[in-house]
mmCIF file of C-alpha atoms in Angstrom:
data_model
loop_
_atom_site.group_PDB
_atom_site.id
_atom_site.type_symbol
_atom_site.label_atom_id
_atom_site.label_comp_id
_atom_site.label_asym_id
_atom_site.label_seq_id
_atom_site.Cartn_x
_atom_site.Cartn_y
_atom_site.Cartn_z
ATOM 1 C CA UNK A 1 -5.015 -56.735 22.598
ATOM 2 C CA UNK A 2 -8.127 -54.982 23.694
ATOM 3 C CA UNK A 3 -10.560 -53.458 21.303
ATOM 4 C CA UNK A 4 -11.577 -49.990 22.346
ATOM 5 C CA UNK A 5 -15.282 -49.591 21.968
ATOM 6 C CA UNK A 6 -16.520 -46.083 21.391
ATOM 7 C CA UNK A 7 -18.777 -44.864 24.175
ATOM 8 C CA UNK A 8 -22.460 -44.557 23.230
ATOM 9 C CA UNK A 9 -22.421 -40.744 23.412
ATOM 10 C CA UNK A 10 -20.039 -40.619 20.452
ATOM 11 C CA UNK A 11 -22.365 -42.661 18.303
ATOM 12 C CA UNK A 12 -23.572 -39.608 16.430
ATOM 13 C CA UNK A 13 -20.637 -38.553 14.287
ATOM 14 C CA UNK A 14 -19.469 -34.943 14.322
ATOM 15 C CA UNK A 15 -17.763 -33.518 11.280
ATOM 16 C CA UNK A 16 -16.104 -30.542 12.896
ATOM 17 C CA UNK A 17 -13.655 -29.903 15.698
ATOM 18 C CA UNK A 18 -15.552 -30.121 18.950
ATOM 19 C CA UNK A 19 -12.889 -28.297 20.939
ATOM 20 C CA UNK A 20 -12.344 -24.883 19.460
ATOM 21 C CA UNK A 21 -8.639 -24.326 19.702
ATOM 22 C CA UNK A 22 -7.459 -21.212 21.426
ATOM 23 C CA UNK A 23 -7.399 -17.926 19.531
ATOM 24 C CA UNK A 24 -5.448 -15.065 20.980
ATOM 25 C CA UNK A 25 -7.268 -11.754 21.126
ATOM 26 C CA UNK A 26 -6.539 -9.884 17.937
ATOM 27 C CA UNK A 27 -4.820 -12.884 16.418
ATOM 28 C CA UNK A 28 -6.646 -12.390 13.123
ATOM 29 C CA UNK A 29 -6.436 -8.581 13.084
ATOM 30 C CA UNK A 30 -3.379 -8.462 10.844
ATOM 31 C CA UNK A 31 -4.930 -10.653 8.154
ATOM 32 C CA UNK A 32 -8.214 -8.767 8.375
ATOM 33 C CA UNK A 33 -6.444 -5.438 8.033
ATOM 34 C CA UNK A 34 -4.455 -6.753 5.085
ATOM 35 C CA UNK A 35 -7.705 -7.706 3.357
ATOM 36 C CA UNK A 36 -9.017 -4.174 4.038
ATOM 37 C CA UNK A 37 -5.864 -2.798 2.404
ATOM 38 C CA UNK A 38 -6.429 -5.032 -0.614
ATOM 39 C CA UNK A 39 -9.984 -3.697 -0.967
ATOM 40 C CA UNK A 40 -8.557 -0.177 -0.697
ATOM 41 C CA UNK A 41 -6.161 -1.179 -3.450
ATOM 42 C CA UNK A 42 -9.178 -1.927 -5.680
ATOM 43 C CA UNK A 43 -10.562 1.580 -5.025
ATOM 44 C CA UNK A 44 -7.287 3.085 -6.179
ATOM 45 C CA UNK A 45 -7.167 0.719 -9.175
ATOM 46 C CA UNK A 46 -10.530 2.066 -10.337
ATOM 47 C CA UNK A 47 -9.383 5.661 -9.822
ATOM 48 C CA UNK A 48 -6.172 4.950 -11.752
ATOM 49 C CA UNK A 49 -8.228 3.362 -14.557
ATOM 50 C CA UNK A 50 -10.490 6.435 -14.640
ATOM 51 C CA UNK A 51 -7.479 8.706 -14.818
ATOM 52 C CA UNK A 52 -5.939 6.495 -17.507
ATOM 53 C CA UNK A 53 -9.074 6.851 -19.633
ATOM 54 C CA UNK A 54 -9.800 10.546 -18.987
ATOM 55 C CA UNK A 55 -6.265 11.825 -18.408
ATOM 56 C CA UNK A 56 -5.916 13.122 -21.955
ATOM 57 C CA UNK A 57 -9.221 14.997 -22.138
ATOM 58 C CA UNK A 58 -8.169 18.581 -21.432
ATOM 59 C CA UNK A 59 -11.294 20.236 -22.913
ATOM 60 C CA UNK A 60 -8.990 22.913 -24.372
ATOM 61 C CA UNK A 61 -7.934 23.678 -20.802
ATOM 62 C CA UNK A 62 -4.562 23.440 -19.087
ATOM 63 C CA UNK A 63 -2.653 20.166 -19.401
ATOM 64 C CA UNK A 64 -0.070 18.479 -17.183
ATOM 65 C CA UNK A 65 2.807 20.453 -18.697
ATOM 66 C CA UNK A 66 1.108 23.732 -17.771
ATOM 67 C CA UNK A 67 0.227 22.680 -14.243
ATOM 68 C CA UNK A 68 2.692 20.202 -12.780
ATOM 69 C CA UNK A 69 5.847 21.297 -11.010
ATOM 70 C CA UNK A 70 8.084 18.223 -10.976
ATOM 71 C CA UNK A 71 10.680 19.500 -8.453
ATOM 72 C CA UNK A 72 7.807 20.066 -5.998
ATOM 73 C CA UNK A 73 6.497 16.540 -6.671
ATOM 74 C CA UNK A 74 10.016 15.207 -6.077
ATOM 75 C CA UNK A 75 10.131 16.995 -2.702
ATOM 76 C CA UNK A 76 6.691 15.582 -1.860
ATOM 77 C CA UNK A 77 7.797 12.064 -2.786
ATOM 78 C CA UNK A 78 10.856 12.490 -0.579
ATOM 79 C CA UNK A 79 8.648 13.534 2.362
ATOM 80 C CA UNK A 80 6.504 10.417 2.036
ATOM 81 C CA UNK A 81 9.498 8.120 1.591
ATOM 82 C CA UNK A 82 11.207 9.636 4.658
ATOM 83 C CA UNK A 83 8.010 9.202 6.678
ATOM 84 C CA UNK A 84 7.984 5.529 5.664
ATOM 85 C CA UNK A 85 11.497 4.881 6.951
ATOM 86 C CA UNK A 86 10.914 6.840 10.173
ATOM 87 C CA UNK A 87 7.780 4.770 10.807
ATOM 88 C CA UNK A 88 9.955 1.703 10.288
ATOM 89 C CA UNK A 89 12.339 3.055 12.955
ATOM 90 C CA UNK A 90 9.346 3.567 15.280
ATOM 91 C CA UNK A 91 8.406 -0.096 14.806
ATOM 92 C CA UNK A 92 11.965 -1.190 15.568
ATOM 93 C CA UNK A 93 11.972 0.917 18.766
ATOM 94 C CA UNK A 94 8.609 -0.610 19.699
ATOM 95 C CA UNK A 95 10.177 -4.057 19.366
ATOM 96 C CA UNK A 96 12.802 -3.026 21.914
ATOM 97 C CA UNK A 97 10.124 -1.620 24.283
ATOM 98 C CA UNK A 98 11.488 1.908 24.120
ATOM 99 C CA UNK A 99 8.405 4.048 24.653
ATOM 100 C CA UNK A 100 10.121 7.439 24.411
ATOM 101 C CA UNK A 101 12.055 6.676 21.235
ATOM 102 C CA UNK A 102 8.985 5.105 19.631
ATOM 103 C CA UNK A 103 6.988 8.248 20.366
ATOM 104 C CA UNK A 104 9.780 10.432 18.991
ATOM 105 C CA UNK A 105 9.925 8.494 15.705
ATOM 106 C CA UNK A 106 6.124 8.553 15.462
ATOM 107 C CA UNK A 107 6.203 12.336 15.922
ATOM 108 C CA UNK A 108 8.848 12.693 13.198
ATOM 109 C CA UNK A 109 6.713 10.513 10.923
ATOM 110 C CA UNK A 110 3.778 12.805 11.639
ATOM 111 C CA UNK A 111 5.837 15.881 10.757
ATOM 112 C CA UNK A 112 6.841 14.383 7.405
ATOM 113 C CA UNK A 113 3.221 13.378 6.782
ATOM 114 C CA UNK A 114 2.077 16.923 7.578
ATOM 115 C CA UNK A 115 4.721 18.305 5.226
ATOM 116 C CA UNK A 116 3.417 16.021 2.477
ATOM 117 C CA UNK A 117 -0.179 17.136 3.014
ATOM 118 C CA UNK A 118 0.893 20.788 3.243
ATOM 119 C CA UNK A 119 2.808 20.669 -0.038
ATOM 120 C CA UNK A 120 -0.057 18.842 -1.760
ATOM 121 C CA UNK A 121 -2.650 21.338 -0.515
ATOM 122 C CA UNK A 122 -0.526 24.291 -1.624
ATOM 123 C CA UNK A 123 -0.173 22.641 -5.049
ATOM 124 C CA UNK A 124 -3.950 22.181 -5.259
ATOM 125 C CA UNK A 125 -4.545 25.758 -4.114
ATOM 126 C CA UNK A 126 -2.138 27.057 -6.746
ATOM 127 C CA UNK A 127 -3.884 25.038 -9.478
ATOM 128 C CA UNK A 128 -7.349 26.142 -8.417
ATOM 129 C CA UNK A 129 -6.158 29.746 -8.223
ATOM 130 C CA UNK A 130 -5.052 29.470 -11.867
ATOM 131 C CA UNK A 131 -8.515 28.246 -12.858
ATOM 132 C CA UNK A 132 -7.552 24.563 -13.057
ATOM 133 C CA UNK A 133 -10.444 23.428 -10.875
ATOM 134 C CA UNK A 134 -11.907 19.901 -10.837
ATOM 135 C CA UNK A 135 -14.794 21.230 -12.953
ATOM 136 C CA UNK A 136 -12.504 22.504 -15.730
ATOM 137 C CA UNK A 137 -11.929 19.249 -17.648
ATOM 138 C CA UNK A 138 -12.208 15.464 -17.364
ATOM 139 C CA UNK A 139 -8.437 15.348 -16.880
ATOM 140 C CA UNK A 140 -8.647 17.659 -13.872
ATOM 141 C CA UNK A 141 -11.707 15.867 -12.416
ATOM 142 C CA UNK A 142 -9.937 12.523 -12.491
ATOM 143 C CA UNK A 143 -6.660 14.090 -11.297
ATOM 144 C CA UNK A 144 -8.221 15.704 -8.228
ATOM 145 C CA UNK A 145 -10.216 12.538 -7.421
ATOM 146 C CA UNK A 146 -7.204 10.234 -7.584
ATOM 147 C CA UNK A 147 -4.604 12.446 -5.898
ATOM 148 C CA UNK A 148 -7.200 13.840 -3.471
ATOM 149 C CA UNK A 149 -8.267 10.357 -2.369
ATOM 150 C CA UNK A 150 -4.641 9.511 -1.652
ATOM 151 C CA UNK A 151 -4.238 12.767 0.254
ATOM 152 C CA UNK A 152 -7.366 12.006 2.287
ATOM 153 C CA UNK A 153 -5.908 8.604 3.178
ATOM 154 C CA UNK A 154 -2.712 10.257 4.397
ATOM 155 C CA UNK A 155 -4.790 12.760 6.402
ATOM 156 C CA UNK A 156 -6.718 9.958 8.098
ATOM 157 C CA UNK A 157 -3.403 8.190 8.682
ATOM 158 C CA UNK A 158 -2.189 11.317 10.505
ATOM 159 C CA UNK A 159 -5.345 11.402 12.648
ATOM 160 C CA UNK A 160 -4.774 7.731 13.466
ATOM 161 C CA UNK A 161 -1.096 8.398 14.221
ATOM 162 C CA UNK A 162 -1.981 11.178 16.664
ATOM 163 C CA UNK A 163 -4.595 8.975 18.354
ATOM 164 C CA UNK A 164 -2.078 6.165 18.775
ATOM 165 C CA UNK A 165 0.542 8.526 20.205
ATOM 166 C CA UNK A 166 -1.988 9.562 22.853
ATOM 167 C CA UNK A 167 -2.829 5.885 23.485
ATOM 168 C CA UNK A 168 0.837 4.951 23.865
ATOM 169 C CA UNK A 169 1.425 7.926 26.163
ATOM 170 C CA UNK A 170 -1.480 6.820 28.365
ATOM 171 C CA UNK A 171 -1.148 3.037 28.387
ATOM 172 C CA UNK A 172 2.369 2.389 27.148
ATOM 173 C CA UNK A 173 3.335 -0.252 24.621
ATOM 174 C CA UNK A 174 0.705 -2.799 25.652
ATOM 175 C CA UNK A 175 -0.231 -5.650 23.340
ATOM 176 C CA UNK A 176 -3.299 -3.850 21.970
ATOM 177 C CA UNK A 177 -1.270 -0.735 21.157
ATOM 178 C CA UNK A 178 1.426 -2.802 19.453
ATOM 179 C CA UNK A 179 -1.242 -4.388 17.285
ATOM 180 C CA UNK A 180 -2.676 -0.979 16.389
ATOM 181 C CA UNK A 181 0.765 0.402 15.604
ATOM 182 C CA UNK A 182 1.415 -2.561 13.316
ATOM 183 C CA UNK A 183 -1.880 -1.951 11.500
ATOM 184 C CA UNK A 184 -0.988 1.716 11.012
ATOM 185 C CA UNK A 185 2.458 0.628 9.834
ATOM 186 C CA UNK A 186 0.865 -1.452 7.079
ATOM 187 C CA UNK A 187 -1.527 1.400 6.228
ATOM 188 C CA UNK A 188 1.292 3.954 6.051
ATOM 189 C CA UNK A 189 3.594 1.822 3.888
ATOM 190 C CA UNK A 190 0.623 0.913 1.689
ATOM 191 C CA UNK A 191 -0.015 4.623 1.026
ATOM 192 C CA UNK A 192 3.610 4.970 -0.017
ATOM 193 C CA UNK A 193 3.096 2.116 -2.497
ATOM 194 C CA UNK A 194 0.050 3.919 -3.941
ATOM 195 C CA UNK A 195 2.102 7.127 -4.211
ATOM 196 C CA UNK A 196 4.628 5.284 -6.413
ATOM 197 C CA UNK A 197 1.765 4.745 -8.863
ATOM 198 C CA UNK A 198 0.640 8.373 -8.548
ATOM 199 C CA UNK A 199 3.994 10.021 -9.208
ATOM 200 C CA UNK A 200 4.807 7.596 -12.026
ATOM 201 C CA UNK A 201 1.518 7.512 -13.913
ATOM 202 C CA UNK A 202 0.046 10.919 -13.096
ATOM 203 C CA UNK A 203 2.993 13.289 -12.791
ATOM 204 C CA UNK A 204 5.871 11.743 -14.758
ATOM 205 C CA UNK A 205 3.690 10.222 -17.504
ATOM 206 C CA UNK A 206 1.717 13.498 -17.608
ATOM 207 C CA UNK A 207 4.879 15.394 -18.464
ATOM 208 C CA UNK A 208 5.559 12.878 -21.242
ATOM 209 C CA UNK A 209 2.170 13.280 -22.895
ATOM 210 C CA UNK B 1 6.029 -50.777 22.052
ATOM 211 C CA UNK B 2 8.876 -48.324 22.101
ATOM 212 C CA UNK B 3 7.276 -46.599 19.163
ATOM 213 C CA UNK B 4 4.130 -46.017 21.146
ATOM 214 C CA UNK B 5 6.073 -44.493 23.996
ATOM 215 C CA UNK B 6 7.949 -42.226 21.633
ATOM 216 C CA UNK B 7 4.806 -40.991 19.985
ATOM 217 C CA UNK B 8 3.051 -40.574 23.295
ATOM 218 C CA UNK B 9 6.028 -38.640 24.609
ATOM 219 C CA UNK B 10 6.152 -36.324 21.627
ATOM 220 C CA UNK B 11 2.433 -35.677 21.632
ATOM 221 C CA UNK B 12 2.287 -32.992 24.311
ATOM 222 C CA UNK B 13 5.233 -31.244 22.715
ATOM 223 C CA UNK B 14 3.600 -31.192 19.316
ATOM 224 C CA UNK B 15 0.359 -29.910 20.785
ATOM 225 C CA UNK B 16 2.158 -27.239 22.732
ATOM 226 C CA UNK B 17 3.943 -26.105 19.612
ATOM 227 C CA UNK B 18 0.781 -25.659 17.581
ATOM 228 C CA UNK B 19 -0.759 -23.882 20.533
ATOM 229 C CA UNK B 20 2.156 -21.487 20.555
ATOM 230 C CA UNK B 21 1.782 -20.880 16.855
ATOM 231 C CA UNK B 22 -1.770 -19.677 17.375
ATOM 232 C CA UNK B 23 -1.583 -17.823 20.651
ATOM 233 C CA UNK B 24 1.688 -16.040 20.032
ATOM 234 C CA UNK B 25 0.575 -15.063 16.572
ATOM 235 C CA UNK B 26 2.062 -11.626 16.540
ATOM 236 C CA UNK B 27 5.522 -12.733 17.512
ATOM 237 C CA UNK B 28 5.748 -16.207 16.071
ATOM 238 C CA UNK B 29 6.291 -17.216 12.464
ATOM 239 C CA UNK B 30 2.539 -17.229 11.830
ATOM 240 C CA UNK B 31 2.180 -13.478 12.216
ATOM 241 C CA UNK B 32 3.826 -10.556 10.507
ATOM 242 C CA UNK B 33 7.545 -10.235 10.495
ATOM 243 C CA UNK B 34 8.980 -6.952 11.682
ATOM 244 C CA UNK B 35 12.114 -6.659 9.663
ATOM 245 C CA UNK B 36 15.386 -5.371 10.976
ATOM 246 C CA UNK B 37 17.189 -2.044 10.805
ATOM 247 C CA UNK B 38 19.232 -3.482 7.972
ATOM 248 C CA UNK B 39 16.191 -4.513 5.918
ATOM 249 C CA UNK B 40 14.548 -1.097 6.412
ATOM 250 C CA UNK B 41 17.722 0.675 5.325
ATOM 251 C CA UNK B 42 18.143 -1.577 2.274
ATOM 252 C CA UNK B 43 14.511 -0.930 1.326
ATOM 253 C CA UNK B 44 14.951 2.819 1.812
ATOM 254 C CA UNK B 45 18.165 2.916 -0.220
ATOM 255 C CA UNK B 46 16.606 0.968 -3.077
ATOM 256 C CA UNK B 47 13.489 3.187 -2.991
ATOM 257 C CA UNK B 48 15.569 6.372 -3.192
ATOM 258 C CA UNK B 49 17.455 5.024 -6.214
ATOM 259 C CA UNK B 50 14.294 3.712 -7.887
ATOM 260 C CA UNK B 51 12.542 7.067 -7.322
ATOM 261 C CA UNK B 52 15.461 9.249 -8.362
ATOM 262 C CA UNK B 53 16.075 7.512 -11.702
ATOM 263 C CA UNK B 54 12.536 8.046 -13.147
ATOM 264 C CA UNK B 55 12.519 11.703 -12.030
ATOM 265 C CA UNK B 56 15.944 12.191 -13.584
ATOM 266 C CA UNK B 57 14.848 10.491 -16.821
ATOM 267 C CA UNK B 58 11.790 12.741 -17.182
ATOM 268 C CA UNK B 59 13.108 16.038 -15.800
ATOM 269 C CA UNK B 60 16.388 15.853 -17.697
ATOM 270 C CA UNK B 61 14.748 14.437 -20.843
ATOM 271 C CA UNK B 62 17.698 12.070 -20.900
ATOM 272 C CA UNK B 63 16.507 9.645 -23.553
ATOM 273 C CA UNK B 64 14.736 12.084 -25.857
ATOM 274 C CA UNK B 65 12.165 9.382 -26.644
ATOM 275 C CA UNK B 66 8.755 9.394 -24.952
ATOM 276 C CA UNK B 67 7.849 5.731 -25.472
ATOM 277 C CA UNK B 68 11.136 4.380 -24.165
ATOM 278 C CA UNK B 69 11.027 6.734 -21.173
ATOM 279 C CA UNK B 70 7.424 5.719 -20.396
ATOM 280 C CA UNK B 71 8.254 2.004 -20.513
ATOM 281 C CA UNK B 72 11.361 2.521 -18.367
ATOM 282 C CA UNK B 73 9.612 4.518 -15.628
ATOM 283 C CA UNK B 74 6.783 1.942 -15.525
ATOM 284 C CA UNK B 75 9.444 -0.732 -15.086
ATOM 285 C CA UNK B 76 11.111 1.201 -12.230
ATOM 286 C CA UNK B 77 7.712 1.771 -10.554
ATOM 287 C CA UNK B 78 6.942 -1.955 -10.697
ATOM 288 C CA UNK B 79 10.304 -2.817 -9.110
ATOM 289 C CA UNK B 80 9.822 -0.198 -6.402
ATOM 290 C CA UNK B 81 6.381 -1.593 -5.538
ATOM 291 C CA UNK B 82 7.969 -5.025 -5.050
ATOM 292 C CA UNK B 83 10.776 -3.479 -2.941
ATOM 293 C CA UNK B 84 8.198 -1.767 -0.697
ATOM 294 C CA UNK B 85 6.184 -4.990 -0.397
ATOM 295 C CA UNK B 86 9.220 -6.980 0.727
ATOM 296 C CA UNK B 87 11.192 -4.496 2.848
ATOM 297 C CA UNK B 88 8.462 -2.243 4.308
ATOM 298 C CA UNK B 89 5.307 -4.393 4.309
ATOM 299 C CA UNK B 90 7.343 -7.560 5.082
ATOM 300 C CA UNK B 91 5.427 -9.642 2.577
ATOM 301 C CA UNK B 92 6.384 -13.258 2.290
ATOM 302 C CA UNK B 93 4.703 -16.467 1.280
ATOM 303 C CA UNK B 94 4.550 -17.811 4.859
ATOM 304 C CA UNK B 95 2.794 -14.959 6.718
ATOM 305 C CA UNK B 96 -0.643 -15.993 8.063
ATOM 306 C CA UNK B 97 -0.147 -19.451 6.567
ATOM 307 C CA UNK B 98 -0.062 -18.034 3.054
ATOM 308 C CA UNK B 99 -3.386 -16.174 3.210
ATOM 309 C CA UNK B 100 -1.728 -12.765 2.900
ATOM 310 C CA UNK B 101 -0.062 -13.667 -0.366
ATOM 311 C CA UNK B 102 -3.273 -15.315 -1.587
ATOM 312 C CA UNK B 103 -5.225 -12.103 -0.949
ATOM 313 C CA UNK B 104 -2.473 -10.135 -2.692
ATOM 314 C CA UNK B 105 -2.450 -12.380 -5.766
ATOM 315 C CA UNK B 106 -6.249 -12.175 -5.994
ATOM 316 C CA UNK B 107 -6.066 -8.366 -5.735
ATOM 317 C CA UNK B 108 -3.355 -8.150 -8.398
ATOM 318 C CA UNK B 109 -5.521 -10.219 -10.770
ATOM 319 C CA UNK B 110 -8.519 -7.948 -10.120
ATOM 320 C CA UNK B 111 -6.421 -4.792 -10.569
ATOM 321 C CA UNK B 112 -4.909 -6.040 -13.821
ATOM 322 C CA UNK B 113 -8.350 -6.950 -15.208
ATOM 323 C CA UNK B 114 -9.855 -3.593 -14.156
ATOM 324 C CA UNK B 115 -6.944 -1.504 -15.489
ATOM 325 C CA UNK B 116 -6.223 -3.256 -18.783
ATOM 326 C CA UNK B 117 -9.914 -3.837 -19.456
ATOM 327 C CA UNK B 118 -10.837 -0.183 -18.921
ATOM 328 C CA UNK B 119 -7.921 1.198 -20.910
ATOM 329 C CA UNK B 120 -8.345 -1.298 -23.755
ATOM 330 C CA UNK B 121 -12.098 -0.892 -24.158
ATOM 331 C CA UNK B 122 -12.074 2.889 -23.841
ATOM 332 C CA UNK B 123 -9.128 3.270 -26.222
ATOM 333 C CA UNK B 124 -10.902 1.292 -28.931
ATOM 334 C CA UNK B 125 -14.139 3.140 -28.234
ATOM 335 C CA UNK B 126 -12.307 6.430 -28.785
ATOM 336 C CA UNK B 127 -10.583 5.240 -31.937
ATOM 337 C CA UNK B 128 -13.548 3.527 -33.583
ATOM 338 C CA UNK B 129 -16.437 5.745 -32.542
ATOM 339 C CA UNK B 130 -14.881 9.146 -33.034
ATOM 340 C CA UNK B 131 -17.434 11.286 -34.890
ATOM 341 C CA UNK B 132 -16.333 11.740 -38.481
ATOM 342 C CA UNK B 133 -16.598 15.296 -39.699
ATOM 343 C CA UNK B 134 -17.670 15.435 -43.307
ATOM 344 C CA UNK B 135 -16.292 18.743 -44.492
ATOM 345 C CA UNK B 136 -18.245 18.628 -47.771
ATOM 346 C CA UNK B 137 -21.463 19.099 -45.821
ATOM 347 C CA UNK B 138 -20.231 22.354 -44.335
ATOM 348 C CA UNK B 139 -21.923 25.477 -45.690
#
């Protein structure tokens, strides 16, 4: 039995790992992006709360029953849901390293996203044309803020989608592009989750008021 | 003696495994799962059903009762959010060593406080501080 004596240089104790273990590049991106999404979730929570408080204040102006067109909202919801599943297919193609098919599914996702934005903008334009502007009542202010913020998110998602399609076309499905596509995947599905809240609490509940 | 050899022999393997868990984060169990075609299709099917039912309930005025309809569509929305979380966002309790679910639980607590707090306070403010019109004072 030999007693191992610590060398003199280790006399001063260290209370942390001396050797930093290896971190892959971008290894923490997914968690960081998730935390961003959670903070985005708080923004929407505040906008939902505002709408919940102000949603009944019509100021003798038009209410949800006068303005909302539920079949159109149903079509819009379908567009967003379809874009979610096609993005899922893009991710599955990415897993199999099929650049062309991934790009095709991304393009289809973009088309559905554009359709969603187009329908939403035409709905807004119709409302504003009828005099139901954001300035008309507290209900309309909170409505345009909440639904508009969601629409802006989808728009930025489309810009991001286009950028990534160019990136994939140039560099292929490299590790960095896979990571970016996975971040956008989370972003896109997250927006669909927010839309569930919008169509339930704004449109469907509005028709019940 | 043999114990020492066994532990010494398993040491490099154990180290290599943890190393793999960190470096191959995006493909190993530590990162985000991708889901399969089947899980995406299940999620999509459930979402279509859970979206169609609330629209049908409201557009067809099936129940003829606002409160019941409102509670039901809230219930369907809550289920659909969970479906999206599991099948599209691939949430589970193991991703990123549990930090994803921790962040989610924290966010849900904050959202619940913000929503119920705002609605509760403002509702009571409206009910209790509504200006009372005294008609006898009118000319």
